[in-house]
Amino acid sequence: MEGMTSHVAIERNIDWHTAEVRDRALTVRLTGEPSKEWRARLEAVLARLDQPGNPWGRVHAKKRRIKVADVRDGYEPDLRHFLEAAILQTNADFAADSPAAADERSEDDQRMTDAFRASADSPADA
């Protein structure tokens, strides 16, 4: 997840109420306003999860939507699961990178974190 610049973890989801298939192509909107970094990560996750022989064509993450080419009848649940898994992974990647995730630690964990960081301020004894 190098290079991610997410400052606030805002989950994006698929708005299945907007799903529409035309000429065997599925288009469905995403909730929220996905950043370029989030969309790029989603594209990478989709590429990693894609398997030869999937019963649908290429999946593209656009600015506010996902488009899937060549959807086949009867595979709607499989495609839905595939897309939901990609969204879930992308959201998890950004949540782990957010400052808010770092704040969700116990007082003991925070005290020990501070102790380790304080040792970085002084030169180590050689």
PDB file of C-alpha atoms in Angstrom:
ATOM      1  CA  MET A   1       0.000   0.000   0.000  1.00  0.00           C
ATOM      2  CA  GLU A   2       2.917   2.280  -0.568  1.00  0.00           C
ATOM      3  CA  GLY A   3       2.089   5.758  -1.710  1.00  0.00           C
ATOM      4  CA  MET A   4      -1.471   5.888  -0.427  1.00  0.00           C
ATOM      5  CA  THR A   5      -2.369   9.341   0.737  1.00  0.00           C
ATOM      6  CA  SER A   6      -5.741   8.681   2.279  1.00  0.00           C
ATOM      7  CA  HIS A   7      -6.365  11.028   5.187  1.00  0.00           C
ATOM      8  CA  VAL A   8      -9.844   9.895   6.112  1.00  0.00           C
ATOM      9  CA  ALA A   9     -11.140   6.368   5.669  1.00  0.00           C
ATOM     10  CA  ILE A  10     -14.510   6.734   4.006  1.00  0.00           C
ATOM     11  CA  GLU A  11     -15.972   3.491   2.814  1.00  0.00           C
ATOM     12  CA  ARG A  12     -17.297   3.257  -0.691  1.00  0.00           C
ATOM     13  CA  ASN A  13     -19.947   0.721  -1.560  1.00  0.00           C
ATOM     14  CA  ILE A  14     -21.880  -0.494  -4.552  1.00  0.00           C
ATOM     15  CA  ASP A  15     -25.360   0.952  -4.838  1.00  0.00           C
ATOM     16  CA  TRP A  16     -27.093  -2.121  -6.221  1.00  0.00           C
ATOM     17  CA  HIS A  17     -30.323  -0.128  -6.655  1.00  0.00           C
ATOM     18  CA  THR A  18     -28.627   1.561  -9.626  1.00  0.00           C
ATOM     19  CA  ALA A  19     -27.618  -1.693 -11.357  1.00  0.00           C
ATOM     20  CA  GLU A  20     -28.518  -1.753 -15.027  1.00  0.00           C
ATOM     21  CA  VAL A  21     -27.636  -4.235 -17.769  1.00  0.00           C
ATOM     22  CA  ARG A  22     -27.713  -3.121 -21.413  1.00  0.00           C
ATOM     23  CA  ASP A  23     -26.286  -5.139 -24.265  1.00  0.00           C
ATOM     24  CA  ARG A  24     -24.903  -7.581 -21.675  1.00  0.00           C
ATOM     25  CA  ALA A  25     -22.903  -4.813 -19.924  1.00  0.00           C
ATOM     26  CA  LEU A  26     -23.550  -4.117 -16.235  1.00  0.00           C
ATOM     27  CA  THR A  27     -23.229  -0.590 -14.918  1.00  0.00           C
ATOM     28  CA  VAL A  28     -23.615   0.109 -11.209  1.00  0.00           C
ATOM     29  CA  ARG A  29     -22.894   3.280  -9.234  1.00  0.00           C
ATOM     30  CA  LEU A  30     -20.584   3.629  -6.267  1.00  0.00           C
ATOM     31  CA  THR A  31     -21.599   5.505  -3.134  1.00  0.00           C
ATOM     32  CA  GLY A  32     -19.645   8.559  -2.112  1.00  0.00           C
ATOM     33  CA  GLU A  33     -16.951  10.321  -4.062  1.00  0.00           C
ATOM     34  CA  PRO A  34     -14.080   7.866  -4.662  1.00  0.00           C
ATOM     35  CA  SER A  35     -10.648   9.476  -4.934  1.00  0.00           C
ATOM     36  CA  LYS A  36      -8.253   8.698  -7.781  1.00  0.00           C
ATOM     37  CA  GLU A  37      -6.131   6.699  -5.343  1.00  0.00           C
ATOM     38  CA  TRP A  38      -9.131   4.649  -4.206  1.00  0.00           C
ATOM     39  CA  ARG A  39     -10.171   3.928  -7.814  1.00  0.00           C
ATOM     40  CA  ALA A  40      -6.610   2.961  -8.747  1.00  0.00           C
ATOM     41  CA  ARG A  41      -6.482   0.575  -5.795  1.00  0.00           C
ATOM     42  CA  LEU A  42      -9.858  -0.890  -6.769  1.00  0.00           C
ATOM     43  CA  GLU A  43      -8.565  -1.473 -10.318  1.00  0.00           C
ATOM     44  CA  ALA A  44      -5.517  -3.270  -8.883  1.00  0.00           C
ATOM     45  CA  VAL A  45      -7.668  -5.426  -6.608  1.00  0.00           C
ATOM     46  CA  LEU A  46     -10.015  -6.273  -9.485  1.00  0.00           C
ATOM     47  CA  ALA A  47      -7.056  -7.293 -11.644  1.00  0.00           C
ATOM     48  CA  ARG A  48      -5.660  -9.477  -8.849  1.00  0.00           C
ATOM     49  CA  LEU A  49      -8.997 -11.193  -8.185  1.00  0.00           C
ATOM     50  CA  ASP A  50      -9.800 -11.712 -11.867  1.00  0.00           C
ATOM     51  CA  GLN A  51      -9.473 -15.340 -12.926  1.00  0.00           C
ATOM     52  CA  PRO A  52      -9.302 -16.767 -16.441  1.00  0.00           C
ATOM     53  CA  GLY A  53     -12.622 -18.297 -17.286  1.00  0.00           C
ATOM     54  CA  ASN A  54     -14.768 -15.885 -15.255  1.00  0.00           C
ATOM     55  CA  PRO A  55     -18.216 -15.862 -16.838  1.00  0.00           C
ATOM     56  CA  TRP A  56     -18.052 -12.097 -17.447  1.00  0.00           C
ATOM     57  CA  GLY A  57     -15.815  -9.730 -19.338  1.00  0.00           C
ATOM     58  CA  ARG A  58     -13.507  -6.917 -18.340  1.00  0.00           C
ATOM     59  CA  VAL A  59     -14.369  -4.932 -15.204  1.00  0.00           C
ATOM     60  CA  HIS A  60     -13.611  -1.190 -15.157  1.00  0.00           C
ATOM     61  CA  ALA A  61     -13.781   1.176 -12.202  1.00  0.00           C
ATOM     62  CA  LYS A  62     -14.890   4.574 -13.451  1.00  0.00           C
ATOM     63  CA  LYS A  63     -15.197   7.819 -11.497  1.00  0.00           C
ATOM     64  CA  ARG A  64     -18.468   6.961  -9.753  1.00  0.00           C
ATOM     65  CA  ARG A  65     -19.365   3.593 -11.180  1.00  0.00           C
ATOM     66  CA  ILE A  66     -18.245   0.114 -12.093  1.00  0.00           C
ATOM     67  CA  LYS A  67     -18.834  -1.268 -15.542  1.00  0.00           C
ATOM     68  CA  VAL A  68     -18.649  -4.975 -16.392  1.00  0.00           C
ATOM     69  CA  ALA A  69     -18.636  -6.148 -19.992  1.00  0.00           C
ATOM     70  CA  ASP A  70     -20.218  -9.339 -21.258  1.00  0.00           C
ATOM     71  CA  VAL A  71     -22.332 -10.378 -18.284  1.00  0.00           C
ATOM     72  CA  ARG A  72     -23.843 -13.843 -18.675  1.00  0.00           C
ATOM     73  CA  ASP A  73     -27.298 -14.843 -17.501  1.00  0.00           C
ATOM     74  CA  GLY A  74     -27.274 -16.980 -14.358  1.00  0.00           C
ATOM     75  CA  TYR A  75     -23.975 -15.659 -12.979  1.00  0.00           C
ATOM     76  CA  GLU A  76     -25.367 -12.590 -11.245  1.00  0.00           C
ATOM     77  CA  PRO A  77     -24.667 -13.912  -7.695  1.00  0.00           C
ATOM     78  CA  ASP A  78     -21.074 -14.820  -8.593  1.00  0.00           C
ATOM     79  CA  LEU A  79     -20.405 -11.449 -10.182  1.00  0.00           C
ATOM     80  CA  ARG A  80     -22.006  -9.642  -7.266  1.00  0.00           C
ATOM     81  CA  HIS A  81     -19.778 -11.566  -4.831  1.00  0.00           C
ATOM     82  CA  PHE A  82     -16.694 -10.794  -6.951  1.00  0.00           C
ATOM     83  CA  LEU A  83     -17.444  -7.060  -7.000  1.00  0.00           C
ATOM     84  CA  GLU A  84     -18.343  -6.907  -3.302  1.00  0.00           C
ATOM     85  CA  ALA A  85     -15.074  -8.687  -2.416  1.00  0.00           C
ATOM     86  CA  ALA A  86     -13.077  -6.163  -4.437  1.00  0.00           C
ATOM     87  CA  ILE A  87     -14.845  -3.224  -2.761  1.00  0.00           C
ATOM     88  CA  LEU A  88     -14.388  -4.761   0.692  1.00  0.00           C
ATOM     89  CA  GLN A  89     -10.653  -5.286   0.102  1.00  0.00           C
ATOM     90  CA  THR A  90     -10.180  -1.773  -1.256  1.00  0.00           C
ATOM     91  CA  ASN A  91     -12.006  -0.237   1.707  1.00  0.00           C
ATOM     92  CA  ALA A  92      -9.941  -2.361   4.112  1.00  0.00           C
ATOM     93  CA  ASP A  93      -6.697  -1.233   2.478  1.00  0.00           C
ATOM     94  CA  PHE A  94      -7.613   2.411   2.911  1.00  0.00           C
ATOM     95  CA  ALA A  95      -8.945   1.964   6.451  1.00  0.00           C
ATOM     96  CA  ALA A  96      -5.662   0.371   7.522  1.00  0.00           C
ATOM     97  CA  ASP A  97      -3.763   3.352   6.084  1.00  0.00           C
ATOM     98  CA  SER A  98      -5.853   6.043   7.769  1.00  0.00           C
ATOM     99  CA  PRO A  99      -4.765   7.972  10.864  1.00  0.00           C
ATOM    100  CA  ALA A 100      -8.080   7.036  12.485  1.00  0.00           C
ATOM    101  CA  ALA A 101      -7.053   3.365  12.419  1.00  0.00           C
ATOM    102  CA  ALA A 102      -3.915   4.216  14.375  1.00  0.00           C
ATOM    103  CA  ASP A 103      -6.009   5.953  17.048  1.00  0.00           C
ATOM    104  CA  GLU A 104      -7.971   2.780  17.788  1.00  0.00           C
ATOM    105  CA  ARG A 105      -5.506   1.373  20.313  1.00  0.00           C
ATOM    106  CA  SER A 106      -5.639   0.750  24.016  1.00  0.00           C
ATOM    107  CA  GLU A 107      -4.039   3.090  26.532  1.00  0.00           C
ATOM    108  CA  ASP A 108      -1.329   0.480  27.213  1.00  0.00           C
ATOM    109  CA  ASP A 109      -0.610   0.175  23.504  1.00  0.00           C
ATOM    110  CA  GLN A 110      -0.427   3.951  23.189  1.00  0.00           C
ATOM    111  CA  ARG A 111       1.927   4.224  26.193  1.00  0.00           C
ATOM    112  CA  MET A 112       4.256   1.582  24.711  1.00  0.00           C
ATOM    113  CA  THR A 113       4.064   3.232  21.285  1.00  0.00           C
ATOM    114  CA  ASP A 114       5.070   6.540  22.845  1.00  0.00           C
ATOM    115  CA  ALA A 115       7.961   4.870  24.682  1.00  0.00           C
ATOM    116  CA  PHE A 116       9.319   3.352  21.466  1.00  0.00           C
ATOM    117  CA  ARG A 117       8.944   6.635  19.612  1.00  0.00           C
ATOM    118  CA  ALA A 118      10.662   8.562  22.422  1.00  0.00           C
ATOM    119  CA  SER A 119      13.716   6.341  22.041  1.00  0.00           C
ATOM    120  CA  ALA A 120      13.975   7.496  18.440  1.00  0.00           C
ATOM    121  CA  ASP A 121      14.564  11.072  19.640  1.00  0.00           C
ATOM    122  CA  SER A 122      17.806  10.219  21.432  1.00  0.00           C
ATOM    123  CA  PRO A 123      20.877   8.639  19.840  1.00  0.00           C
ATOM    124  CA  ALA A 124      21.207   4.934  20.554  1.00  0.00           C
ATOM    125  CA  ASP A 125      23.979   3.849  22.904  1.00  0.00           C
ATOM    126  CA  ALA A 126      26.702   2.166  20.885  1.00  0.00           C
TER     127      ALA A 126
END
